[in-house]
Amino acid sequence: MNLSKRWLKEFVDLPEMPLRQFTEAITLSGSKVESWHTEGEEISKVVVGKVLSLEKHPDSDHLWITKTTVNEKEEPLQIVTGAQNLHIGDYVPVALHGSTLPGGKKIKKGKLRGVESNGMLCGITELGLTTHDFPSTIEDGIMVLTEQDGCKLQLGMDIREALGYNDTIVEFEITSNRPDCFSVIGLSREAAATFQLPLKLHTPQVKGGAGDCTGLLDVKIEAPDLCPIYTNRVIQNVRVKPSPLWMRERLRAMGVRPINNIVDITNYVMLEYGQPMHAFDLRSVEDRTIRVRRAKSGEIIKTLDGVEHTLTDKQLVIADSKKPMAIAGVMGGENSGIMDDTTTIVFESACFKGSSVRTTARDQGMRTEASGRYEKGLDSNNCIPAVNRACELVEMLDAGDVMDGILIDDHSDKEKHRIRFEPEWTNRFLHTDISADEMKKILVKLECEFDGDDIAVPTFRPDLVHKADIAEEIARYYGYNKIQSKKLPGGAEGVITEKQHFMRNVNRTMLALGADEIMTYSFFSPKSYDKILMPQDSPLRKSVTLRNPLGEDTSIMRTTALPSMLEVLARNYNNRNPEACLYELAGEYIPTEPDKLPIEKTSLVCGMYGEDYDFSTAKGILEELLRHLDLTDWDIAACSDAYSFHPGRCAKLTAGEDTLGVIGEIHPNVLENFSIGTRAYVFILDTAVLQNHAVAARVFKPLPKFPAVSRDLALICDADTPVLELEKAIQRGTGKLLEHISVFDVYRGKQITLGKKSVALSIVLRSAAATLTDEQINGAVNKAIKELEKIGAVLRS
């Protein structure tokens, strides 16, 4: 719901305050503000000017050279224009040198066909407006400002002020239980209560005098369970013309397009009172009879949008003696609409059952502004004030002559809902100590009445049903920030599980390592398995199938999250993101028995591409993650049977006897299937295995008391021997004395036998019990050398 600040001030005298202060205060009191903006805020340095002279361009058939003044004390501006609708003396919008127009368009002085032009004369579309906003203008020419349209013709005035195009619009998120707030008056009530200011409501005054409408129409409700009240007022001698500027401004600010005075009046009342209205041409009402009845099954009506609708006997219509004239609460019929030669109209203001309107609008596929309000449940007591307000506006705008009297069939319940006033219960419920008098003051501000110990709730507040609702009203206007926080009664306290704690640790670590978290859907297309080259006989192809999927692309639950990660990498690559490092704690679903819930598991999937990412980078991120999780009993071994990965650049990960996951470069064919035009690297870890082997709690280790000893080993081994195998052999030989091992050189060249390589490693030895002796050091190194010889590695001579 949009709210015009200019319209709001008609009902509440708000003091000058920053807009943020207003929005924060009214949000805190329960009316949530989504956003706000000011009309024409992109427009700058555009002012009102007057055309003093027109001269044909010497080098063009369609261009004109104008002398235009924006200040009588300054020299006129020479501006070249191609518009053909200008005359001397016209007032026009002038975009000066350095001005800005909607869309970020900048205007600077320059030359057109060799003639200097110091700015631009603006058309209506260039200002972000339409001919509905200013009916006397044309779309393909310069906007000529006229008093007829309500424009201010003061030279040099900012064009936004001259056009009334500077209102501030606040967008509210209104919950469905507050139908009263779908109106300017409803939001004004909230603002008045929030800032403790008086609410200035206006009682419509209708002069009438065009005769008595009693007996002019036979109005009857035949379905009172769906329509508790139906009212009409009649307008003669209708004079259709544009609405005045102030009304067009307010409608535009609220997001409604101005049409003409009659249509605008019905829209204006709907926005102001929250009561939808409709206008019939009296000539279209057969036998001067109006019946509010259920439609006949198969009955057809063509609505104002030109679409034919077949009705059912569960839907409510407004009908004359022969045909339906409108679908109640949704849209009027084409045969009853206002024509150019309409002379007498009938205003309708009624209250329809919300559930009936909602199902009718849904079944007919016709959601409208009116149905959106009716389906939330409107106040039947609002019908008469609304129709009277429409007639008052007719007289104010000289749009016709109002007849005396109201045609009405009323079955509504006028009794106000009553709730017991229990201050003690409210204080216990809110954990507050608010006096009964203060509670009453708050409720009186909300137009509640007191009858002894009972609260009479205003009929426009259908959400106030129980004493808890009253407590909520007291809390939000007393101030949530004044209510002290207290624990809920009972001993239960929220705690995170070990798994949640572990997952948070994984999340924090991956973010610290420079990866960005993503979240993808848990369902995808069966074709995703083909795209990652999954074998046809793979058990992972057996997936949980959705009974009512959104489409084939989302028809099964995933058993592997690899396709989801590759889809996101592909999207980033094709959007020209030069690099990406992403991860997801992804849910995977393994089916069990038919009609049984699947096994849900979580995998950590990390994918990357770009100049700074390769296999070593991916392995480094993996190792740092496992180190941070204190997982020490893990191993890695090259493999060539992981179908989605490059057979020579892939490794399997194990933790003890369990399979931990896989890491590697994605297979070129898979990259092509996902339209990724560069190398990509992925590792996938089973988080259940990861958690089982990770150290749950870290133990403090004191700083070492005794010095370390380092030794360097230069080894010759087969070229295809993994360095990791060399490190494992050294670890077996040195045992508990080994503190650290690192590779600092790998060499292949003329000085090494073909098919061999030289690997230089640095090992650090230390004992926690005493300083190592030469005998201990040499013994540990010799044992390491023997272990190395077992795998074909010898000391380099």
mmCIF file of N, CA and C in Angstrom, residues 633-731:
data_model
loop_
_atom_site.group_PDB
_atom_site.id
_atom_site.type_symbol
_atom_site.label_atom_id
_atom_site.label_comp_id
_atom_site.label_asym_id
_atom_site.label_seq_id
_atom_site.Cartn_x
_atom_site.Cartn_y
_atom_site.Cartn_z
ATOM 1 N N ASP A 633 43.663 -38.189 10.788
ATOM 2 C CA ASP A 633 43.767 -39.544 10.225
ATOM 3 C C ASP A 633 43.188 -39.618 8.816
ATOM 4 N N TRP A 634 43.469 -38.608 7.993
ATOM 5 C CA TRP A 634 42.956 -38.625 6.626
ATOM 6 C C TRP A 634 44.073 -38.941 5.653
ATOM 7 N N ASP A 635 43.700 -39.448 4.507
ATOM 8 C CA ASP A 635 44.674 -39.820 3.488
ATOM 9 C C ASP A 635 44.124 -39.446 2.119
ATOM 10 N N ILE A 636 45.018 -39.310 1.158
ATOM 11 C CA ILE A 636 44.627 -38.953 -0.201
ATOM 12 C C ILE A 636 45.399 -39.827 -1.172
ATOM 13 N N ALA A 637 44.713 -40.327 -2.193
ATOM 14 C CA ALA A 637 45.355 -41.204 -3.170
ATOM 15 C C ALA A 637 44.780 -40.923 -4.555
ATOM 16 N N ALA A 638 45.672 -40.898 -5.549
ATOM 17 C CA ALA A 638 45.241 -40.628 -6.919
ATOM 18 C C ALA A 638 44.258 -41.700 -7.372
ATOM 19 N N CYS A 639 43.303 -41.299 -8.209
ATOM 20 C CA CYS A 639 42.342 -42.260 -8.754
ATOM 21 C C CYS A 639 41.986 -41.844 -10.174
ATOM 22 N N SER A 640 41.417 -42.775 -10.924
ATOM 23 C CA SER A 640 41.035 -42.480 -12.306
ATOM 24 C C SER A 640 39.617 -42.949 -12.616
ATOM 25 N N ASP A 641 38.856 -43.348 -11.587
ATOM 26 C CA ASP A 641 37.518 -43.895 -11.820
ATOM 27 C C ASP A 641 36.396 -42.972 -11.357
ATOM 28 N N ALA A 642 36.729 -41.720 -11.012
ATOM 29 C CA ALA A 642 35.685 -40.754 -10.648
ATOM 30 C C ALA A 642 35.171 -40.140 -11.951
ATOM 31 N N TYR A 643 33.957 -40.537 -12.378
ATOM 32 C CA TYR A 643 33.480 -40.275 -13.737
ATOM 33 C C TYR A 643 33.347 -38.798 -14.078
ATOM 34 N N SER A 644 33.139 -37.937 -13.129
ATOM 35 C CA SER A 644 32.945 -36.516 -13.441
ATOM 36 C C SER A 644 34.248 -35.728 -13.467
ATOM 37 N N PHE A 645 35.371 -36.395 -13.136
ATOM 38 C CA PHE A 645 36.638 -35.694 -12.992
ATOM 39 C C PHE A 645 37.639 -36.148 -14.047
ATOM 40 N N HIS A 646 38.620 -35.297 -14.301
ATOM 41 C CA HIS A 646 39.710 -35.621 -15.216
ATOM 42 C C HIS A 646 40.451 -36.843 -14.672
ATOM 43 N N PRO A 647 40.591 -37.922 -15.471
ATOM 44 C CA PRO A 647 41.149 -39.173 -14.930
ATOM 45 C C PRO A 647 42.576 -39.044 -14.410
ATOM 46 N N GLY A 648 43.353 -38.082 -14.886
ATOM 47 C CA GLY A 648 44.735 -37.939 -14.429
ATOM 48 C C GLY A 648 44.926 -36.854 -13.400
ATOM 49 N N ARG A 649 43.859 -36.182 -13.015
ATOM 50 C CA ARG A 649 43.972 -35.055 -12.074
ATOM 51 C C ARG A 649 42.867 -35.156 -11.022
ATOM 52 N N CYS A 650 42.816 -36.304 -10.376
ATOM 53 C CA CYS A 650 41.733 -36.573 -9.433
ATOM 54 C C CYS A 650 42.265 -37.459 -8.312
ATOM 55 N N ALA A 651 41.748 -37.279 -7.120
ATOM 56 C CA ALA A 651 42.176 -38.087 -5.987
ATOM 57 C C ALA A 651 40.998 -38.361 -5.071
ATOM 58 N N LYS A 652 41.050 -39.547 -4.426
ATOM 59 C CA LYS A 652 40.026 -39.903 -3.448
ATOM 60 C C LYS A 652 40.554 -39.642 -2.047
ATOM 61 N N LEU A 653 39.651 -39.248 -1.165
ATOM 62 C CA LEU A 653 40.005 -38.909 0.195
ATOM 63 C C LEU A 653 39.395 -39.947 1.132
ATOM 64 N N THR A 654 40.175 -40.393 2.093
ATOM 65 C CA THR A 654 39.673 -41.328 3.087
ATOM 66 C C THR A 654 39.995 -40.807 4.478
ATOM 67 N N ALA A 655 39.222 -41.255 5.450
ATOM 68 C CA ALA A 655 39.476 -40.945 6.853
ATOM 69 C C ALA A 655 39.362 -42.265 7.601
ATOM 70 N N GLY A 656 40.531 -42.837 7.997
ATOM 71 C CA GLY A 656 40.519 -44.169 8.576
ATOM 72 C C GLY A 656 40.036 -45.165 7.541
ATOM 73 N N GLU A 657 38.992 -45.908 7.895
ATOM 74 C CA GLU A 657 38.427 -46.884 6.963
ATOM 75 C C GLU A 657 37.269 -46.307 6.148
ATOM 76 N N ASP A 658 36.917 -45.040 6.377
ATOM 77 C CA ASP A 658 35.749 -44.428 5.726
ATOM 78 C C ASP A 658 36.157 -43.601 4.522
ATOM 79 N N THR A 659 35.271 -43.577 3.515
ATOM 80 C CA THR A 659 35.484 -42.712 2.352
ATOM 81 C C THR A 659 35.034 -41.301 2.700
ATOM 82 N N LEU A 660 35.954 -40.364 2.579
ATOM 83 C CA LEU A 660 35.657 -38.979 2.961
ATOM 84 C C LEU A 660 35.122 -38.164 1.784
ATOM 85 N N GLY A 661 35.688 -38.399 0.591
ATOM 86 C CA GLY A 661 35.221 -37.623 -0.556
ATOM 87 C C GLY A 661 36.158 -37.730 -1.734
ATOM 88 N N VAL A 662 36.114 -36.722 -2.593
ATOM 89 C CA VAL A 662 36.909 -36.706 -3.811
ATOM 90 C C VAL A 662 37.300 -35.274 -4.121
ATOM 91 N N ILE A 663 38.457 -35.101 -4.755
ATOM 92 C CA ILE A 663 38.936 -33.791 -5.176
ATOM 93 C C ILE A 663 39.556 -33.929 -6.551
ATOM 94 N N GLY A 664 39.380 -32.928 -7.402
ATOM 95 C CA GLY A 664 40.008 -33.010 -8.711
ATOM 96 C C GLY A 664 39.544 -31.940 -9.676
ATOM 97 N N GLU A 665 40.105 -32.018 -10.870
ATOM 98 C CA GLU A 665 39.710 -31.124 -11.960
ATOM 99 C C GLU A 665 38.536 -31.750 -12.704
ATOM 100 N N ILE A 666 37.554 -30.947 -13.025
ATOM 101 C CA ILE A 666 36.351 -31.448 -13.696
ATOM 102 C C ILE A 666 36.688 -31.906 -15.119
ATOM 103 N N HIS A 667 36.086 -33.015 -15.523
ATOM 104 C CA HIS A 667 36.310 -33.606 -16.842
ATOM 105 C C HIS A 667 35.961 -32.599 -17.943
ATOM 106 N N PRO A 668 36.777 -32.491 -18.991
ATOM 107 C CA PRO A 668 36.494 -31.537 -20.082
ATOM 108 C C PRO A 668 35.106 -31.706 -20.700
ATOM 109 N N ASN A 669 34.643 -32.964 -20.820
ATOM 110 C CA ASN A 669 33.311 -33.176 -21.393
ATOM 111 C C ASN A 669 32.209 -32.640 -20.477
ATOM 112 N N VAL A 670 32.415 -32.754 -19.166
ATOM 113 C CA VAL A 670 31.450 -32.202 -18.220
ATOM 114 C C VAL A 670 31.442 -30.675 -18.306
ATOM 115 N N LEU A 671 32.647 -30.076 -18.407
ATOM 116 C CA LEU A 671 32.734 -28.624 -18.561
ATOM 117 C C LEU A 671 31.969 -28.162 -19.804
ATOM 118 N N GLU A 672 32.106 -28.924 -20.889
ATOM 119 C CA GLU A 672 31.400 -28.573 -22.126
ATOM 120 C C GLU A 672 29.886 -28.696 -21.948
ATOM 121 N N ASN A 673 29.443 -29.726 -21.221
ATOM 122 C CA ASN A 673 28.001 -29.906 -20.987
ATOM 123 C C ASN A 673 27.402 -28.736 -20.217
ATOM 124 N N PHE A 674 28.206 -28.123 -19.346
ATOM 125 C CA PHE A 674 27.719 -27.004 -18.534
ATOM 126 C C PHE A 674 28.123 -25.642 -19.108
ATOM 127 N N SER A 675 28.715 -25.636 -20.299
ATOM 128 C CA SER A 675 29.140 -24.388 -20.973
ATOM 129 C C SER A 675 30.111 -23.586 -20.111
ATOM 130 N N ILE A 676 31.059 -24.305 -19.504
ATOM 131 C CA ILE A 676 32.135 -23.648 -18.758
ATOM 132 C C ILE A 676 33.380 -23.712 -19.623
ATOM 133 N N GLY A 677 33.860 -22.565 -20.068
ATOM 134 C CA GLY A 677 34.963 -22.516 -21.022
ATOM 135 C C GLY A 677 36.328 -22.394 -20.388
ATOM 136 N N THR A 678 36.510 -22.870 -19.185
ATOM 137 C CA THR A 678 37.802 -22.832 -18.513
ATOM 138 C C THR A 678 37.878 -24.002 -17.549
ATOM 139 N N ARG A 679 39.086 -24.285 -17.058
ATOM 140 C CA ARG A 679 39.236 -25.377 -16.110
ATOM 141 C C ARG A 679 38.538 -25.048 -14.787
ATOM 142 N N ALA A 680 37.939 -26.064 -14.191
ATOM 143 C CA ALA A 680 37.267 -25.889 -12.907
ATOM 144 C C ALA A 680 37.673 -27.023 -11.988
ATOM 145 N N TYR A 681 37.704 -26.730 -10.702
ATOM 146 C CA TYR A 681 38.173 -27.692 -9.702
ATOM 147 C C TYR A 681 37.132 -27.789 -8.588
ATOM 148 N N VAL A 682 36.905 -29.013 -8.127
ATOM 149 C CA VAL A 682 35.863 -29.254 -7.133
ATOM 150 C C VAL A 682 36.356 -30.279 -6.125
ATOM 151 N N PHE A 683 36.018 -30.080 -4.851
ATOM 152 C CA PHE A 683 36.132 -31.183 -3.905
ATOM 153 C C PHE A 683 34.798 -31.347 -3.184
ATOM 154 N N ILE A 684 34.460 -32.621 -2.899
ATOM 155 C CA ILE A 684 33.194 -32.983 -2.252
ATOM 156 C C ILE A 684 33.530 -33.826 -1.025
ATOM 157 N N LEU A 685 33.010 -33.430 0.139
ATOM 158 C CA LEU A 685 33.266 -34.149 1.381
ATOM 159 C C LEU A 685 31.948 -34.554 2.031
ATOM 160 N N ASP A 686 31.926 -35.766 2.584
ATOM 161 C CA ASP A 686 30.781 -36.236 3.352
ATOM 162 C C ASP A 686 30.898 -35.646 4.759
ATOM 163 N N THR A 687 29.986 -34.759 5.137
ATOM 164 C CA THR A 687 30.132 -34.062 6.416
ATOM 165 C C THR A 687 29.937 -34.995 7.607
ATOM 166 N N ALA A 688 29.178 -36.087 7.419
ATOM 167 C CA ALA A 688 29.005 -37.040 8.525
ATOM 168 C C ALA A 688 30.340 -37.712 8.853
ATOM 169 N N VAL A 689 31.073 -38.145 7.820
ATOM 170 C CA VAL A 689 32.408 -38.730 8.026
ATOM 171 C C VAL A 689 33.357 -37.680 8.579
ATOM 172 N N LEU A 690 33.242 -36.493 8.036
ATOM 173 C CA LEU A 690 34.095 -35.391 8.483
ATOM 174 C C LEU A 690 33.908 -35.135 9.974
ATOM 175 N N GLN A 691 32.657 -35.115 10.434
ATOM 176 C CA GLN A 691 32.389 -34.844 11.841
ATOM 177 C C GLN A 691 32.836 -36.005 12.730
ATOM 178 N N ASN A 692 32.641 -37.238 12.248
ATOM 179 C CA ASN A 692 33.010 -38.404 13.057
ATOM 180 C C ASN A 692 34.510 -38.471 13.323
ATOM 181 N N HIS A 693 35.309 -37.958 12.392
ATOM 182 C CA HIS A 693 36.768 -38.068 12.527
ATOM 183 C C HIS A 693 37.408 -36.771 13.002
ATOM 184 N N ALA A 694 36.626 -35.700 13.071
ATOM 185 C CA ALA A 694 37.175 -34.435 13.561
ATOM 186 C C ALA A 694 37.250 -34.463 15.081
ATOM 187 N N VAL A 695 38.205 -33.735 15.634
ATOM 188 C CA VAL A 695 38.339 -33.634 17.083
ATOM 189 C C VAL A 695 37.303 -32.648 17.587
ATOM 190 N N ALA A 696 36.428 -33.126 18.484
ATOM 191 C CA ALA A 696 35.310 -32.285 18.934
ATOM 192 C C ALA A 696 35.789 -31.115 19.772
ATOM 193 N N ALA A 697 36.784 -31.352 20.624
ATOM 194 C CA ALA A 697 37.269 -30.289 21.512
ATOM 195 C C ALA A 697 38.786 -30.232 21.443
ATOM 196 N N ARG A 698 39.311 -29.071 21.279
ATOM 197 C CA ARG A 698 40.760 -28.909 21.223
ATOM 198 C C ARG A 698 41.355 -28.943 22.629
ATOM 199 N N VAL A 699 42.546 -29.561 22.736
ATOM 200 C CA VAL A 699 43.261 -29.663 24.014
ATOM 201 C C VAL A 699 44.476 -28.748 23.948
ATOM 202 N N PHE A 700 44.651 -27.983 25.007
ATOM 203 C CA PHE A 700 45.775 -27.050 25.042
ATOM 204 C C PHE A 700 47.101 -27.809 25.099
ATOM 205 N N LYS A 701 48.029 -27.396 24.267
ATOM 206 C CA LYS A 701 49.371 -27.968 24.281
ATOM 207 C C LYS A 701 50.359 -26.864 24.658
ATOM 208 N N PRO A 702 51.153 -27.070 25.703
ATOM 209 C CA PRO A 702 52.113 -26.037 26.108
ATOM 210 C C PRO A 702 53.218 -25.879 25.071
ATOM 211 N N LEU A 703 53.851 -24.737 25.082
ATOM 212 C CA LEU A 703 54.973 -24.514 24.181
ATOM 213 C C LEU A 703 56.096 -25.495 24.495
ATOM 214 N N PRO A 704 56.823 -25.964 23.459
ATOM 215 C CA PRO A 704 57.892 -26.961 23.715
ATOM 216 C C PRO A 704 59.018 -26.392 24.581
ATOM 217 N N LYS A 705 59.525 -27.248 25.474
ATOM 218 C CA LYS A 705 60.600 -26.824 26.373
ATOM 219 C C LYS A 705 61.978 -27.095 25.781
ATOM 220 N N PHE A 706 62.034 -28.030 24.815
ATOM 221 C CA PHE A 706 63.336 -28.482 24.316
ATOM 222 C C PHE A 706 63.482 -28.123 22.837
ATOM 223 N N PRO A 707 64.722 -27.891 22.384
ATOM 224 C CA PRO A 707 64.944 -27.411 21.010
ATOM 225 C C PRO A 707 64.633 -28.470 19.965
ATOM 226 N N ALA A 708 64.367 -27.975 18.753
ATOM 227 C CA ALA A 708 64.123 -28.851 17.614
ATOM 228 C C ALA A 708 65.400 -29.003 16.797
ATOM 229 N N VAL A 709 65.416 -30.061 16.005
ATOM 230 C CA VAL A 709 66.560 -30.334 15.127
ATOM 231 C C VAL A 709 66.014 -30.541 13.717
ATOM 232 N N SER A 710 66.624 -29.909 12.743
ATOM 233 C CA SER A 710 66.169 -30.068 11.362
ATOM 234 C C SER A 710 67.205 -30.800 10.541
ATOM 235 N N ARG A 711 66.752 -31.615 9.622
ATOM 236 C CA ARG A 711 67.610 -32.347 8.699
ATOM 237 C C ARG A 711 66.988 -32.243 7.303
ATOM 238 N N ASP A 712 67.843 -32.113 6.291
ATOM 239 C CA ASP A 712 67.384 -32.077 4.897
ATOM 240 C C ASP A 712 67.750 -33.377 4.229
ATOM 241 N N LEU A 713 66.797 -33.910 3.448
ATOM 242 C CA LEU A 713 67.027 -35.142 2.700
ATOM 243 C C LEU A 713 66.787 -34.869 1.223
ATOM 244 N N ALA A 714 67.791 -35.222 0.379
ATOM 245 C CA ALA A 714 67.625 -35.131 -1.079
ATOM 246 C C ALA A 714 67.477 -36.543 -1.603
ATOM 247 N N LEU A 715 66.370 -36.867 -2.219
ATOM 248 C CA LEU A 715 66.025 -38.220 -2.604
ATOM 249 C C LEU A 715 65.869 -38.338 -4.107
ATOM 250 N N ILE A 716 66.234 -39.522 -4.624
ATOM 251 C CA ILE A 716 65.974 -39.865 -6.026
ATOM 252 C C ILE A 716 64.911 -40.955 -6.016
ATOM 253 N N CYS A 717 63.848 -40.731 -6.790
ATOM 254 C CA CYS A 717 62.757 -41.711 -6.858
ATOM 255 C C CYS A 717 62.164 -41.704 -8.253
ATOM 256 N N ASP A 718 61.272 -42.656 -8.494
ATOM 257 C CA ASP A 718 60.598 -42.691 -9.794
ATOM 258 C C ASP A 718 59.791 -41.407 -10.002
ATOM 259 N N ALA A 719 59.699 -40.967 -11.259
ATOM 260 C CA ALA A 719 59.014 -39.691 -11.560
ATOM 261 C C ALA A 719 57.541 -39.737 -11.196
ATOM 262 N N ASP A 720 56.941 -40.939 -11.197
ATOM 263 C CA ASP A 720 55.515 -41.020 -10.898
ATOM 264 C C ASP A 720 55.228 -41.337 -9.430
ATOM 265 N N THR A 721 56.256 -41.341 -8.587
ATOM 266 C CA THR A 721 56.039 -41.570 -7.156
ATOM 267 C C THR A 721 55.504 -40.295 -6.520
ATOM 268 N N PRO A 722 54.331 -40.356 -5.899
ATOM 269 C CA PRO A 722 53.793 -39.146 -5.267
ATOM 270 C C PRO A 722 54.661 -38.692 -4.095
ATOM 271 N N VAL A 723 54.819 -37.407 -3.955
ATOM 272 C CA VAL A 723 55.583 -36.858 -2.834
ATOM 273 C C VAL A 723 54.943 -37.274 -1.518
ATOM 274 N N LEU A 724 53.626 -37.401 -1.510
ATOM 275 C CA LEU A 724 52.940 -37.797 -0.284
ATOM 276 C C LEU A 724 53.428 -39.158 0.205
ATOM 277 N N GLU A 725 53.753 -40.092 -0.741
ATOM 278 C CA GLU A 725 54.267 -41.395 -0.345
ATOM 279 C C GLU A 725 55.609 -41.258 0.338
ATOM 280 N N LEU A 726 56.441 -40.318 -0.142
ATOM 281 C CA LEU A 726 57.730 -40.074 0.504
ATOM 282 C C LEU A 726 57.522 -39.552 1.923
ATOM 283 N N GLU A 727 56.548 -38.633 2.092
ATOM 284 C CA GLU A 727 56.285 -38.083 3.409
ATOM 285 C C GLU A 727 55.780 -39.154 4.367
ATOM 286 N N LYS A 728 54.924 -40.042 3.866
ATOM 287 C CA LYS A 728 54.414 -41.124 4.720
ATOM 288 C C LYS A 728 55.533 -42.051 5.168
ATOM 289 N N ALA A 729 56.470 -42.359 4.260
ATOM 290 C CA ALA A 729 57.604 -43.231 4.608
ATOM 291 C C ALA A 729 58.467 -42.590 5.685
ATOM 292 N N ILE A 730 58.724 -41.288 5.545
ATOM 293 C CA ILE A 730 59.529 -40.587 6.552
ATOM 294 C C ILE A 730 58.809 -40.598 7.893
ATOM 295 N N GLN A 731 57.474 -40.417 7.868
ATOM 296 C CA GLN A 731 56.704 -40.404 9.117
ATOM 297 C C GLN A 731 56.759 -41.768 9.799
#
